[in-house]
C-alpha cells in the first residue's frame, strides 16, 4: 500500500460535489496553504456524488485523498463522514481545514421571491437557514439534496425554484442571489478533513490533534474508564460523540478528538490503554490543527519527560537493579 502524502498536496483530490460546493471552496484553501496551486489544472480534482463515493475513490486508489466535511459549529457532526471513516478499509485524517460558511438564496434570472414554491439544499444548510427561510418564504416547500451545489444545479435545470447555496455555486450555475447572508447564525464554521490511505504519519508540530473511534463494551462504567485514561494523562478532549454500531440497541462507537500526536508519549500511552479497554479501536490519524493552537499546559507529572523517566525506572527494576 503506498504511503500517504503529507508535505505536499496529493496529485488528485476527491471532494463532495458537484462543482461549487463548500467542499470545493475548502479544497482551494487547502491547496493554497500547502503551496501547490502552481501546476494544478482543471479536472485534476474530482467531485464525488456523495461523501461515501469520495471516500471509496481513495480506498480504490482512484484518488490520493478526499476532502469531506466532518462537523459544523451550528449543526454538529456529519454522520455520513463519521460512519464512512469507521466502515470499510482503514483511512486516516492527515489535515483539517476550517471554512466559514455563508449562504445565498439563488434563483434563475428573472425569478422573483413571490415565484418561489420550492427551496432545495443540503439538510445542514437548510437547518442553518431555517429561520430566515421561514420569514422570506413561509409557504415554500423545503427539499433536501445531496449538497448545496447539487441544489443549485437542480435550480438551474428547472427542477426547483430556489437553492440555499454558496455564492460560488450560484455563480457557477448562472443563478442570481435574491438574498445574501441567509444564515440564522452568521459566522458558522464547517470543519473539513483530508483523508488518505494509511501511510507515514504527519510529523508532530506541537499543535496537533488525534482522532480515534472506540466501541465501548456494554457494562457499567465502561465509558468512564475510557475517559479516565485521557484525564489521568492530562490530555484534553476537543470532541466526543457517539454513533450506533448498528449491532444492537445500546452498543455505541465513540468518535474522539484529543489534543496531541500519537508520537507523544502520553497520547500513545492513552491510545494503548483504549485498545486494552475498548471492544474495538480504530486510529483515524494525528495531524496539524487548522487553528495552529498549542495544547493546554500539561502538568509535569504527565508530560513526555515524566513518561520517559518512568519507563527508564521500570526498565531498571525489571533488570534487577535498585529502583
PDB file of C-alpha atoms in Angstrom:
ATOM      1  CA  UNK A   1       0.000   0.000   0.000  1.00  0.00           C
ATOM      2  CA  UNK A   2       1.517   3.371  -0.993  1.00  0.00           C
ATOM      3  CA  UNK A   3       2.441   5.827   1.714  1.00  0.00           C
ATOM      4  CA  UNK A   4       0.195   8.819   2.250  1.00  0.00           C
ATOM      5  CA  UNK A   5       1.497  12.193   1.084  1.00  0.00           C
ATOM      6  CA  UNK A   6       1.651  14.906   3.711  1.00  0.00           C
ATOM      7  CA  UNK A   7       4.215  17.582   2.863  1.00  0.00           C
ATOM      8  CA  UNK A   8       2.599  18.368  -0.475  1.00  0.00           C
ATOM      9  CA  UNK A   9      -0.897  18.040  -1.829  1.00  0.00           C
ATOM     10  CA  UNK A  10      -1.917  14.750  -3.431  1.00  0.00           C
ATOM     11  CA  UNK A  11      -1.909  14.736  -7.225  1.00  0.00           C
ATOM     12  CA  UNK A  12      -5.671  14.205  -7.305  1.00  0.00           C
ATOM     13  CA  UNK A  13      -8.369  15.057  -4.762  1.00  0.00           C
ATOM     14  CA  UNK A  14     -11.905  13.785  -4.429  1.00  0.00           C
ATOM     15  CA  UNK A  15     -14.379  16.116  -2.751  1.00  0.00           C
ATOM     16  CA  UNK A  16     -18.110  16.257  -2.098  1.00  0.00           C
ATOM     17  CA  UNK A  17     -19.535  17.539  -5.374  1.00  0.00           C
ATOM     18  CA  UNK A  18     -20.814  18.670  -7.714  1.00  0.00           C
ATOM     19  CA  UNK A  19     -18.666  21.682  -8.543  1.00  0.00           C
ATOM     20  CA  UNK A  20     -19.489  24.724  -6.462  1.00  0.00           C
ATOM     21  CA  UNK A  21     -19.830  23.084  -3.029  1.00  0.00           C
ATOM     22  CA  UNK A  22     -18.328  24.435   0.160  1.00  0.00           C
ATOM     23  CA  UNK A  23     -16.041  21.399  -0.030  1.00  0.00           C
ATOM     24  CA  UNK A  24     -14.565  22.761  -3.250  1.00  0.00           C
ATOM     25  CA  UNK A  25     -14.058  26.148  -1.585  1.00  0.00           C
ATOM     26  CA  UNK A  26     -12.320  24.440   1.354  1.00  0.00           C
ATOM     27  CA  UNK A  27     -10.182  22.484  -1.099  1.00  0.00           C
ATOM     28  CA  UNK A  28      -8.932  25.737  -2.621  1.00  0.00           C
ATOM     29  CA  UNK A  29      -7.883  26.916   0.839  1.00  0.00           C
ATOM     30  CA  UNK A  30      -6.071  23.629   1.475  1.00  0.00           C
ATOM     31  CA  UNK A  31      -4.043  23.525  -1.736  1.00  0.00           C
ATOM     32  CA  UNK A  32      -3.102  27.178  -1.255  1.00  0.00           C
ATOM     33  CA  UNK A  33      -1.931  26.519   2.305  1.00  0.00           C
ATOM     34  CA  UNK A  34       0.182  23.619   1.049  1.00  0.00           C
ATOM     35  CA  UNK A  35       1.709  25.821  -1.658  1.00  0.00           C
ATOM     36  CA  UNK A  36       0.688  23.559  -4.514  1.00  0.00           C
ATOM     37  CA  UNK A  37      -1.537  25.770  -6.666  1.00  0.00           C
ATOM     38  CA  UNK A  38       1.175  26.117  -9.312  1.00  0.00           C
ATOM     39  CA  UNK A  39       0.851  23.479 -11.974  1.00  0.00           C
ATOM     40  CA  UNK A  40      -2.639  22.319 -10.923  1.00  0.00           C
ATOM     41  CA  UNK A  41      -5.038  22.117 -13.832  1.00  0.00           C
ATOM     42  CA  UNK A  42      -8.762  21.924 -14.367  1.00  0.00           C
ATOM     43  CA  UNK A  43     -10.060  18.384 -13.990  1.00  0.00           C
ATOM     44  CA  UNK A  44      -7.302  17.370 -11.607  1.00  0.00           C
ATOM     45  CA  UNK A  45      -9.758  17.351  -8.708  1.00  0.00           C
ATOM     46  CA  UNK A  46     -12.758  15.043  -8.787  1.00  0.00           C
ATOM     47  CA  UNK A  47     -16.225  15.983  -7.500  1.00  0.00           C
ATOM     48  CA  UNK A  48     -17.962  12.962  -5.985  1.00  0.00           C
ATOM     49  CA  UNK A  49     -21.690  12.334  -5.821  1.00  0.00           C
ATOM     50  CA  UNK A  50     -21.572  11.645  -2.081  1.00  0.00           C
ATOM     51  CA  UNK A  51     -19.230  11.504   0.893  1.00  0.00           C
ATOM     52  CA  UNK A  52     -19.200   7.710   0.637  1.00  0.00           C
ATOM     53  CA  UNK A  53     -18.207   7.957  -3.037  1.00  0.00           C
ATOM     54  CA  UNK A  54     -15.361  10.362  -2.213  1.00  0.00           C
ATOM     55  CA  UNK A  55     -14.008   8.002   0.459  1.00  0.00           C
ATOM     56  CA  UNK A  56     -14.405   4.971  -1.804  1.00  0.00           C
ATOM     57  CA  UNK A  57     -12.360   6.724  -4.502  1.00  0.00           C
ATOM     58  CA  UNK A  58      -9.467   6.912  -2.048  1.00  0.00           C
ATOM     59  CA  UNK A  59      -9.855   3.317  -0.898  1.00  0.00           C
ATOM     60  CA  UNK A  60      -9.833   2.159  -4.523  1.00  0.00           C
ATOM     61  CA  UNK A  61      -6.699   4.167  -5.295  1.00  0.00           C
ATOM     62  CA  UNK A  62      -8.527   6.324  -7.856  1.00  0.00           C
ATOM     63  CA  UNK A  63      -7.673   9.470  -5.865  1.00  0.00           C
ATOM     64  CA  UNK A  64      -4.828  10.126  -3.483  1.00  0.00           C
ATOM     65  CA  UNK A  65      -7.051  11.854  -0.923  1.00  0.00           C
ATOM     66  CA  UNK A  66     -10.572  13.107  -0.271  1.00  0.00           C
ATOM     67  CA  UNK A  67     -11.718  16.326   1.394  1.00  0.00           C
ATOM     68  CA  UNK A  68     -15.012  15.805   3.237  1.00  0.00           C
ATOM     69  CA  UNK A  69     -16.992  17.736   5.878  1.00  0.00           C
ATOM     70  CA  UNK A  70     -16.775  16.357   9.414  1.00  0.00           C
ATOM     71  CA  UNK A  71     -18.632  18.850  11.597  1.00  0.00           C
ATOM     72  CA  UNK A  72     -20.307  22.232  11.672  1.00  0.00           C
ATOM     73  CA  UNK A  73     -20.283  24.734  14.538  1.00  0.00           C
ATOM     74  CA  UNK A  74     -24.086  25.033  14.401  1.00  0.00           C
ATOM     75  CA  UNK A  75     -25.389  21.636  13.326  1.00  0.00           C
ATOM     76  CA  UNK A  76     -22.692  19.341  14.738  1.00  0.00           C
ATOM     77  CA  UNK A  77     -21.163  16.308  13.074  1.00  0.00           C
ATOM     78  CA  UNK A  78     -21.819  14.942   9.591  1.00  0.00           C
ATOM     79  CA  UNK A  79     -22.985  11.333  10.127  1.00  0.00           C
ATOM     80  CA  UNK A  80     -22.025  10.209   6.610  1.00  0.00           C
ATOM     81  CA  UNK A  81     -18.387  11.141   7.249  1.00  0.00           C
ATOM     82  CA  UNK A  82     -18.275   9.704  10.759  1.00  0.00           C
ATOM     83  CA  UNK A  83     -19.747   6.397   9.587  1.00  0.00           C
ATOM     84  CA  UNK A  84     -17.671   6.364   6.393  1.00  0.00           C
ATOM     85  CA  UNK A  85     -14.417   6.593   8.340  1.00  0.00           C
ATOM     86  CA  UNK A  86     -15.378   3.687  10.601  1.00  0.00           C
ATOM     87  CA  UNK A  87     -16.786   1.336   7.967  1.00  0.00           C
ATOM     88  CA  UNK A  88     -14.657  -0.221   5.251  1.00  0.00           C
ATOM     89  CA  UNK A  89     -10.885  -0.338   4.762  1.00  0.00           C
ATOM     90  CA  UNK A  90      -8.899   1.944   7.095  1.00  0.00           C
ATOM     91  CA  UNK A  91      -8.400   5.613   6.218  1.00  0.00           C
ATOM     92  CA  UNK A  92      -6.634   8.331   8.201  1.00  0.00           C
ATOM     93  CA  UNK A  93      -7.059  12.083   8.543  1.00  0.00           C
ATOM     94  CA  UNK A  94      -3.897  13.992   7.615  1.00  0.00           C
ATOM     95  CA  UNK A  95      -5.131  17.602   7.559  1.00  0.00           C
ATOM     96  CA  UNK A  96      -8.090  19.683   8.631  1.00  0.00           C
ATOM     97  CA  UNK A  97      -9.496  22.890   7.156  1.00  0.00           C
ATOM     98  CA  UNK A  98     -11.916  25.383   8.720  1.00  0.00           C
ATOM     99  CA  UNK A  99     -14.269  27.235   6.372  1.00  0.00           C
ATOM    100  CA  UNK A 100     -16.665  29.995   7.381  1.00  0.00           C
ATOM    101  CA  UNK A 101     -19.881  29.273   5.520  1.00  0.00           C
ATOM    102  CA  UNK A 102     -22.175  31.951   4.103  1.00  0.00           C
ATOM    103  CA  UNK A 103     -25.385  31.152   2.240  1.00  0.00           C
ATOM    104  CA  UNK A 104     -27.310  32.887  -0.530  1.00  0.00           C
ATOM    105  CA  UNK A 105     -30.836  32.253  -1.823  1.00  0.00           C
ATOM    106  CA  UNK A 106     -30.180  31.585  -5.516  1.00  0.00           C
ATOM    107  CA  UNK A 107     -32.736  31.542  -8.336  1.00  0.00           C
ATOM    108  CA  UNK A 108     -32.755  31.568 -12.125  1.00  0.00           C
ATOM    109  CA  UNK A 109     -32.516  35.071 -13.625  1.00  0.00           C
ATOM    110  CA  UNK A 110     -35.927  36.737 -13.702  1.00  0.00           C
ATOM    111  CA  UNK A 111     -37.438  34.694 -10.857  1.00  0.00           C
ATOM    112  CA  UNK A 112     -38.866  36.850  -8.061  1.00  0.00           C
ATOM    113  CA  UNK A 113     -39.318  35.962  -4.401  1.00  0.00           C
ATOM    114  CA  UNK A 114     -43.084  35.637  -4.950  1.00  0.00           C
ATOM    115  CA  UNK A 115     -42.438  32.972  -7.625  1.00  0.00           C
ATOM    116  CA  UNK A 116     -40.562  30.604  -5.312  1.00  0.00           C
ATOM    117  CA  UNK A 117     -42.549  27.498  -4.404  1.00  0.00           C
ATOM    118  CA  UNK A 118     -39.708  25.062  -3.654  1.00  0.00           C
ATOM    119  CA  UNK A 119     -36.338  25.624  -1.947  1.00  0.00           C
ATOM    120  CA  UNK A 120     -33.631  22.964  -2.178  1.00  0.00           C
ATOM    121  CA  UNK A 121     -30.381  22.427  -0.273  1.00  0.00           C
ATOM    122  CA  UNK A 122     -28.312  20.065   1.850  1.00  0.00           C
ATOM    123  CA  UNK A 123     -30.041  19.285   5.198  1.00  0.00           C
ATOM    124  CA  UNK A 124     -27.287  21.042   7.184  1.00  0.00           C
ATOM    125  CA  UNK A 125     -27.698  24.209   5.118  1.00  0.00           C
ATOM    126  CA  UNK A 126     -31.467  24.106   5.486  1.00  0.00           C
ATOM    127  CA  UNK A 127     -31.114  23.725   9.237  1.00  0.00           C
ATOM    128  CA  UNK A 128     -28.731  26.691   9.436  1.00  0.00           C
ATOM    129  CA  UNK A 129     -31.133  28.945   7.483  1.00  0.00           C
ATOM    130  CA  UNK A 130     -34.457  27.697   8.816  1.00  0.00           C
ATOM    131  CA  UNK A 131     -35.430  30.970  10.496  1.00  0.00           C
ATOM    132  CA  UNK A 132     -34.577  33.238   7.564  1.00  0.00           C
ATOM    133  CA  UNK A 133     -36.331  30.944   5.106  1.00  0.00           C
ATOM    134  CA  UNK A 134     -39.467  30.898   7.247  1.00  0.00           C
ATOM    135  CA  UNK A 135     -39.502  34.690   7.207  1.00  0.00           C
ATOM    136  CA  UNK A 136     -38.812  35.053   3.476  1.00  0.00           C
ATOM    137  CA  UNK A 137     -40.744  32.053   2.127  1.00  0.00           C
ATOM    138  CA  UNK A 138     -43.205  30.795   4.760  1.00  0.00           C
ATOM    139  CA  UNK A 139     -45.230  28.734   2.255  1.00  0.00           C
ATOM    140  CA  UNK A 140     -42.352  27.269   0.231  1.00  0.00           C
ATOM    141  CA  UNK A 141     -41.679  23.522   0.223  1.00  0.00           C
ATOM    142  CA  UNK A 142     -38.203  22.632   1.502  1.00  0.00           C
ATOM    143  CA  UNK A 143     -36.436  19.854  -0.419  1.00  0.00           C
ATOM    144  CA  UNK A 144     -33.218  18.151   0.845  1.00  0.00           C
ATOM    145  CA  UNK A 145     -30.445  17.409  -1.658  1.00  0.00           C
ATOM    146  CA  UNK A 146     -27.049  15.683  -1.565  1.00  0.00           C
ATOM    147  CA  UNK A 147     -25.167  19.006  -1.438  1.00  0.00           C
ATOM    148  CA  UNK A 148     -25.709  22.753  -1.697  1.00  0.00           C
ATOM    149  CA  UNK A 149     -24.171  22.771  -5.174  1.00  0.00           C
ATOM    150  CA  UNK A 150     -26.450  19.941  -6.263  1.00  0.00           C
ATOM    151  CA  UNK A 151     -29.363  22.139  -5.199  1.00  0.00           C
ATOM    152  CA  UNK A 152     -28.003  24.983  -7.335  1.00  0.00           C
ATOM    153  CA  UNK A 153     -27.629  22.640 -10.301  1.00  0.00           C
ATOM    154  CA  UNK A 154     -31.211  21.433  -9.890  1.00  0.00           C
ATOM    155  CA  UNK A 155     -32.473  25.006  -9.824  1.00  0.00           C
ATOM    156  CA  UNK A 156     -30.532  25.793 -12.991  1.00  0.00           C
ATOM    157  CA  UNK A 157     -32.118  22.710 -14.601  1.00  0.00           C
ATOM    158  CA  UNK A 158     -35.595  23.894 -13.603  1.00  0.00           C
ATOM    159  CA  UNK A 159     -36.318  21.174 -11.038  1.00  0.00           C
ATOM    160  CA  UNK A 160     -36.710  23.632  -8.146  1.00  0.00           C
ATOM    161  CA  UNK A 161     -37.283  27.360  -7.826  1.00  0.00           C
ATOM    162  CA  UNK A 162     -34.537  28.335  -5.388  1.00  0.00           C
ATOM    163  CA  UNK A 163     -31.419  26.933  -3.726  1.00  0.00           C
ATOM    164  CA  UNK A 164     -29.674  27.693  -0.467  1.00  0.00           C
ATOM    165  CA  UNK A 165     -26.052  27.502  -1.531  1.00  0.00           C
ATOM    166  CA  UNK A 166     -22.653  29.168  -1.584  1.00  0.00           C
ATOM    167  CA  UNK A 167     -22.078  32.213  -3.762  1.00  0.00           C
ATOM    168  CA  UNK A 168     -19.574  30.151  -5.755  1.00  0.00           C
ATOM    169  CA  UNK A 169     -22.348  27.703  -6.696  1.00  0.00           C
ATOM    170  CA  UNK A 170     -24.771  30.454  -7.727  1.00  0.00           C
ATOM    171  CA  UNK A 171     -22.102  31.940  -9.980  1.00  0.00           C
ATOM    172  CA  UNK A 172     -21.089  28.585 -11.436  1.00  0.00           C
ATOM    173  CA  UNK A 173     -24.647  27.635 -12.393  1.00  0.00           C
ATOM    174  CA  UNK A 174     -25.676  31.058 -13.690  1.00  0.00           C
ATOM    175  CA  UNK A 175     -28.072  31.893 -10.862  1.00  0.00           C
ATOM    176  CA  UNK A 176     -28.978  35.187  -9.211  1.00  0.00           C
ATOM    177  CA  UNK A 177     -28.883  35.772  -5.455  1.00  0.00           C
ATOM    178  CA  UNK A 178     -32.221  37.104  -4.155  1.00  0.00           C
ATOM    179  CA  UNK A 179     -30.873  37.259  -0.602  1.00  0.00           C
ATOM    180  CA  UNK A 180     -27.378  37.087   0.887  1.00  0.00           C
ATOM    181  CA  UNK A 181     -26.183  36.398   4.447  1.00  0.00           C
ATOM    182  CA  UNK A 182     -29.010  33.914   4.797  1.00  0.00           C
ATOM    183  CA  UNK A 183     -27.687  32.077   7.863  1.00  0.00           C
ATOM    184  CA  UNK A 184     -29.579  32.268  11.149  1.00  0.00           C
ATOM    185  CA  UNK A 185     -26.223  32.302  12.956  1.00  0.00           C
ATOM    186  CA  UNK A 186     -23.674  34.268  10.904  1.00  0.00           C
ATOM    187  CA  UNK A 187     -20.087  33.154  11.247  1.00  0.00           C
ATOM    188  CA  UNK A 188     -20.806  29.418  11.307  1.00  0.00           C
ATOM    189  CA  UNK A 189     -17.749  27.305  10.533  1.00  0.00           C
ATOM    190  CA  UNK A 190     -17.524  23.890   8.900  1.00  0.00           C
ATOM    191  CA  UNK A 191     -14.565  21.651   9.621  1.00  0.00           C
ATOM    192  CA  UNK A 192     -13.335  19.627   6.653  1.00  0.00           C
ATOM    193  CA  UNK A 193     -10.812  16.805   6.877  1.00  0.00           C
ATOM    194  CA  UNK A 194      -8.368  15.497   4.298  1.00  0.00           C
ATOM    195  CA  UNK A 195      -8.492  11.701   4.305  1.00  0.00           C
ATOM    196  CA  UNK A 196      -5.879   9.359   2.830  1.00  0.00           C
ATOM    197  CA  UNK A 197      -4.939   5.701   2.914  1.00  0.00           C
ATOM    198  CA  UNK A 198      -2.697   4.733   5.847  1.00  0.00           C
ATOM    199  CA  UNK A 199       0.984   5.588   5.459  1.00  0.00           C
ATOM    200  CA  UNK A 200       3.693   7.648   7.128  1.00  0.00           C
ATOM    201  CA  UNK A 201       2.036   9.985   9.595  1.00  0.00           C
ATOM    202  CA  UNK A 202       2.496  13.756   9.541  1.00  0.00           C
ATOM    203  CA  UNK A 203       5.322  14.743  11.908  1.00  0.00           C
ATOM    204  CA  UNK A 204       4.341  16.278  15.257  1.00  0.00           C
ATOM    205  CA  UNK A 205       4.146  20.092  15.162  1.00  0.00           C
ATOM    206  CA  UNK A 206       3.387  20.871  18.802  1.00  0.00           C
ATOM    207  CA  UNK A 207      -0.134  21.921  17.758  1.00  0.00           C
ATOM    208  CA  UNK A 208      -1.722  18.637  16.773  1.00  0.00           C
ATOM    209  CA  UNK A 209      -4.930  16.707  17.058  1.00  0.00           C
ATOM    210  CA  UNK A 210      -5.549  12.945  17.171  1.00  0.00           C
ATOM    211  CA  UNK A 211      -8.780  11.211  16.186  1.00  0.00           C
ATOM    212  CA  UNK A 212      -9.893   7.709  17.165  1.00  0.00           C
ATOM    213  CA  UNK A 213     -13.104   5.737  17.424  1.00  0.00           C
ATOM    214  CA  UNK A 214     -13.749   3.267  20.215  1.00  0.00           C
ATOM    215  CA  UNK A 215     -16.602   0.823  20.688  1.00  0.00           C
ATOM    216  CA  UNK A 216     -17.495   0.847  24.364  1.00  0.00           C
ATOM    217  CA  UNK A 217     -18.294  -2.505  25.995  1.00  0.00           C
ATOM    218  CA  UNK A 218     -21.831  -2.894  27.313  1.00  0.00           C
ATOM    219  CA  UNK A 219     -21.041  -2.711  31.021  1.00  0.00           C
ATOM    220  CA  UNK A 220     -21.412  -0.188  33.809  1.00  0.00           C
ATOM    221  CA  UNK A 221     -18.640   2.422  33.909  1.00  0.00           C
ATOM    222  CA  UNK A 222     -17.099   1.421  30.559  1.00  0.00           C
ATOM    223  CA  UNK A 223     -17.182   4.935  29.083  1.00  0.00           C
ATOM    224  CA  UNK A 224     -15.837   6.447  32.306  1.00  0.00           C
ATOM    225  CA  UNK A 225     -12.921   4.002  32.195  1.00  0.00           C
ATOM    226  CA  UNK A 226     -12.019   5.153  28.683  1.00  0.00           C
ATOM    227  CA  UNK A 227     -12.286   8.856  29.517  1.00  0.00           C
ATOM    228  CA  UNK A 228     -10.197   8.384  32.657  1.00  0.00           C
ATOM    229  CA  UNK A 229      -7.276   7.186  30.517  1.00  0.00           C
ATOM    230  CA  UNK A 230      -7.153  10.623  28.912  1.00  0.00           C
ATOM    231  CA  UNK A 231      -7.798  12.572  32.119  1.00  0.00           C
ATOM    232  CA  UNK A 232      -5.028  10.969  34.192  1.00  0.00           C
ATOM    233  CA  UNK A 233      -2.524  11.832  31.467  1.00  0.00           C
ATOM    234  CA  UNK A 234      -3.618  15.457  31.214  1.00  0.00           C
ATOM    235  CA  UNK A 235      -4.959  15.050  27.664  1.00  0.00           C
ATOM    236  CA  UNK A 236      -7.782  17.403  26.707  1.00  0.00           C
ATOM    237  CA  UNK A 237     -10.600  16.093  24.539  1.00  0.00           C
ATOM    238  CA  UNK A 238     -11.777  18.566  21.904  1.00  0.00           C
ATOM    239  CA  UNK A 239     -14.710  16.449  20.686  1.00  0.00           C
ATOM    240  CA  UNK A 240     -16.527  13.279  21.719  1.00  0.00           C
ATOM    241  CA  UNK A 241     -19.662  11.955  20.060  1.00  0.00           C
ATOM    242  CA  UNK A 242     -21.495   8.669  19.881  1.00  0.00           C
ATOM    243  CA  UNK A 243     -22.815   6.765  16.893  1.00  0.00           C
ATOM    244  CA  UNK A 244     -24.778   3.498  16.901  1.00  0.00           C
ATOM    245  CA  UNK A 245     -22.776   0.462  15.826  1.00  0.00           C
ATOM    246  CA  UNK A 246     -25.904  -0.995  14.181  1.00  0.00           C
ATOM    247  CA  UNK A 247     -25.196  -4.258  16.009  1.00  0.00           C
ATOM    248  CA  UNK A 248     -27.866  -3.861  18.664  1.00  0.00           C
ATOM    249  CA  UNK A 249     -29.502  -1.123  20.718  1.00  0.00           C
ATOM    250  CA  UNK A 250     -27.246   0.167  23.499  1.00  0.00           C
ATOM    251  CA  UNK A 251     -23.865  -0.520  21.838  1.00  0.00           C
ATOM    252  CA  UNK A 252     -22.154   2.660  20.649  1.00  0.00           C
ATOM    253  CA  UNK A 253     -18.998   3.735  18.896  1.00  0.00           C
ATOM    254  CA  UNK A 254     -17.487   6.926  20.310  1.00  0.00           C
ATOM    255  CA  UNK A 255     -15.627   9.275  17.994  1.00  0.00           C
ATOM    256  CA  UNK A 256     -12.959  11.166  19.936  1.00  0.00           C
ATOM    257  CA  UNK A 257     -10.656  14.078  19.089  1.00  0.00           C
ATOM    258  CA  UNK A 258      -7.898  14.824  21.583  1.00  0.00           C
ATOM    259  CA  UNK A 259      -5.040  17.285  21.772  1.00  0.00           C
ATOM    260  CA  UNK A 260      -1.612  15.934  20.883  1.00  0.00           C
ATOM    261  CA  UNK A 261       0.018  13.493  18.482  1.00  0.00           C
ATOM    262  CA  UNK A 262       0.263   9.714  18.695  1.00  0.00           C
ATOM    263  CA  UNK A 263       4.061  10.185  18.746  1.00  0.00           C
ATOM    264  CA  UNK A 264       3.696  11.990  22.104  1.00  0.00           C
ATOM    265  CA  UNK A 265       4.397   9.501  24.885  1.00  0.00           C
ATOM    266  CA  UNK A 266       1.293  10.338  26.907  1.00  0.00           C
ATOM    267  CA  UNK A 267      -1.035  10.259  23.874  1.00  0.00           C
ATOM    268  CA  UNK A 268       0.407   6.967  22.656  1.00  0.00           C
ATOM    269  CA  UNK A 269       0.081   5.538  26.155  1.00  0.00           C
ATOM    270  CA  UNK A 270      -3.580   6.616  26.335  1.00  0.00           C
ATOM    271  CA  UNK A 271      -4.386   5.047  22.970  1.00  0.00           C
ATOM    272  CA  UNK A 272      -2.722   1.805  24.047  1.00  0.00           C
ATOM    273  CA  UNK A 273      -4.923   1.822  27.152  1.00  0.00           C
ATOM    274  CA  UNK A 274      -8.008   2.369  24.958  1.00  0.00           C
ATOM    275  CA  UNK A 275      -7.006  -0.629  22.875  1.00  0.00           C
ATOM    276  CA  UNK A 276      -6.863  -2.681  26.049  1.00  0.00           C
ATOM    277  CA  UNK A 277     -10.203  -1.475  27.451  1.00  0.00           C
ATOM    278  CA  UNK A 278     -12.435  -0.966  24.407  1.00  0.00           C
ATOM    279  CA  UNK A 279     -14.187  -3.678  22.427  1.00  0.00           C
ATOM    280  CA  UNK A 280     -12.718  -2.149  19.257  1.00  0.00           C
ATOM    281  CA  UNK A 281     -10.480   0.847  18.474  1.00  0.00           C
ATOM    282  CA  UNK A 282      -9.768   2.460  15.112  1.00  0.00           C
ATOM    283  CA  UNK A 283      -6.979   5.034  14.810  1.00  0.00           C
ATOM    284  CA  UNK A 284      -8.069   7.799  12.422  1.00  0.00           C
ATOM    285  CA  UNK A 285      -4.967   9.950  12.381  1.00  0.00           C
ATOM    286  CA  UNK A 286      -2.723  12.528  14.060  1.00  0.00           C
ATOM    287  CA  UNK A 287      -2.447  15.784  12.127  1.00  0.00           C
ATOM    288  CA  UNK A 288      -1.771  19.538  12.496  1.00  0.00           C
ATOM    289  CA  UNK A 289      -4.564  21.616  13.986  1.00  0.00           C
ATOM    290  CA  UNK A 290      -6.101  24.043  11.497  1.00  0.00           C
ATOM    291  CA  UNK A 291      -6.042  26.817  14.105  1.00  0.00           C
ATOM    292  CA  UNK A 292      -2.377  26.047  14.956  1.00  0.00           C
ATOM    293  CA  UNK A 293      -3.166  26.412  18.671  1.00  0.00           C
ATOM    294  CA  UNK A 294      -0.817  24.570  21.001  1.00  0.00           C
ATOM    295  CA  UNK A 295      -2.431  22.238  23.512  1.00  0.00           C
ATOM    296  CA  UNK A 296      -3.310  23.219  27.031  1.00  0.00           C
ATOM    297  CA  UNK A 297      -0.400  23.290  29.518  1.00  0.00           C
ATOM    298  CA  UNK A 298       0.482  19.843  30.851  1.00  0.00           C
ATOM    299  CA  UNK A 299       1.436  19.137  34.452  1.00  0.00           C
ATOM    300  CA  UNK A 300       4.999  17.891  34.955  1.00  0.00           C
ATOM    301  CA  UNK A 301       3.775  14.548  36.256  1.00  0.00           C
ATOM    302  CA  UNK A 302       2.078  13.697  32.924  1.00  0.00           C
ATOM    303  CA  UNK A 303       4.465  15.337  30.456  1.00  0.00           C
ATOM    304  CA  UNK A 304       6.524  13.299  27.994  1.00  0.00           C
ATOM    305  CA  UNK A 305       9.610  13.735  30.174  1.00  0.00           C
ATOM    306  CA  UNK A 306       7.772  12.164  33.101  1.00  0.00           C
ATOM    307  CA  UNK A 307       6.747   9.207  30.938  1.00  0.00           C
ATOM    308  CA  UNK A 308      10.337   8.721  29.749  1.00  0.00           C
ATOM    309  CA  UNK A 309      11.634   8.827  33.311  1.00  0.00           C
ATOM    310  CA  UNK A 310       9.003   6.336  34.485  1.00  0.00           C
ATOM    311  CA  UNK A 311       9.847   3.975  31.617  1.00  0.00           C
ATOM    312  CA  UNK A 312      13.551   4.165  32.452  1.00  0.00           C
ATOM    313  CA  UNK A 313      12.776   3.388  36.109  1.00  0.00           C
ATOM    314  CA  UNK A 314      10.668   0.369  35.142  1.00  0.00           C
ATOM    315  CA  UNK A 315      13.438  -0.901  32.864  1.00  0.00           C
ATOM    316  CA  UNK A 316      15.925  -0.721  35.756  1.00  0.00           C
ATOM    317  CA  UNK A 317      13.572  -2.580  38.079  1.00  0.00           C
ATOM    318  CA  UNK A 318      12.922  -5.346  35.554  1.00  0.00           C
ATOM    319  CA  UNK A 319      16.669  -5.689  35.045  1.00  0.00           C
ATOM    320  CA  UNK A 320      17.115  -6.348  38.750  1.00  0.00           C
ATOM    321  CA  UNK A 321      18.744  -3.026  39.523  1.00  0.00           C
ATOM    322  CA  UNK A 322      17.719  -0.901  42.502  1.00  0.00           C
ATOM    323  CA  UNK A 323      14.729   1.284  41.770  1.00  0.00           C
TER     324      UNK A 323
END
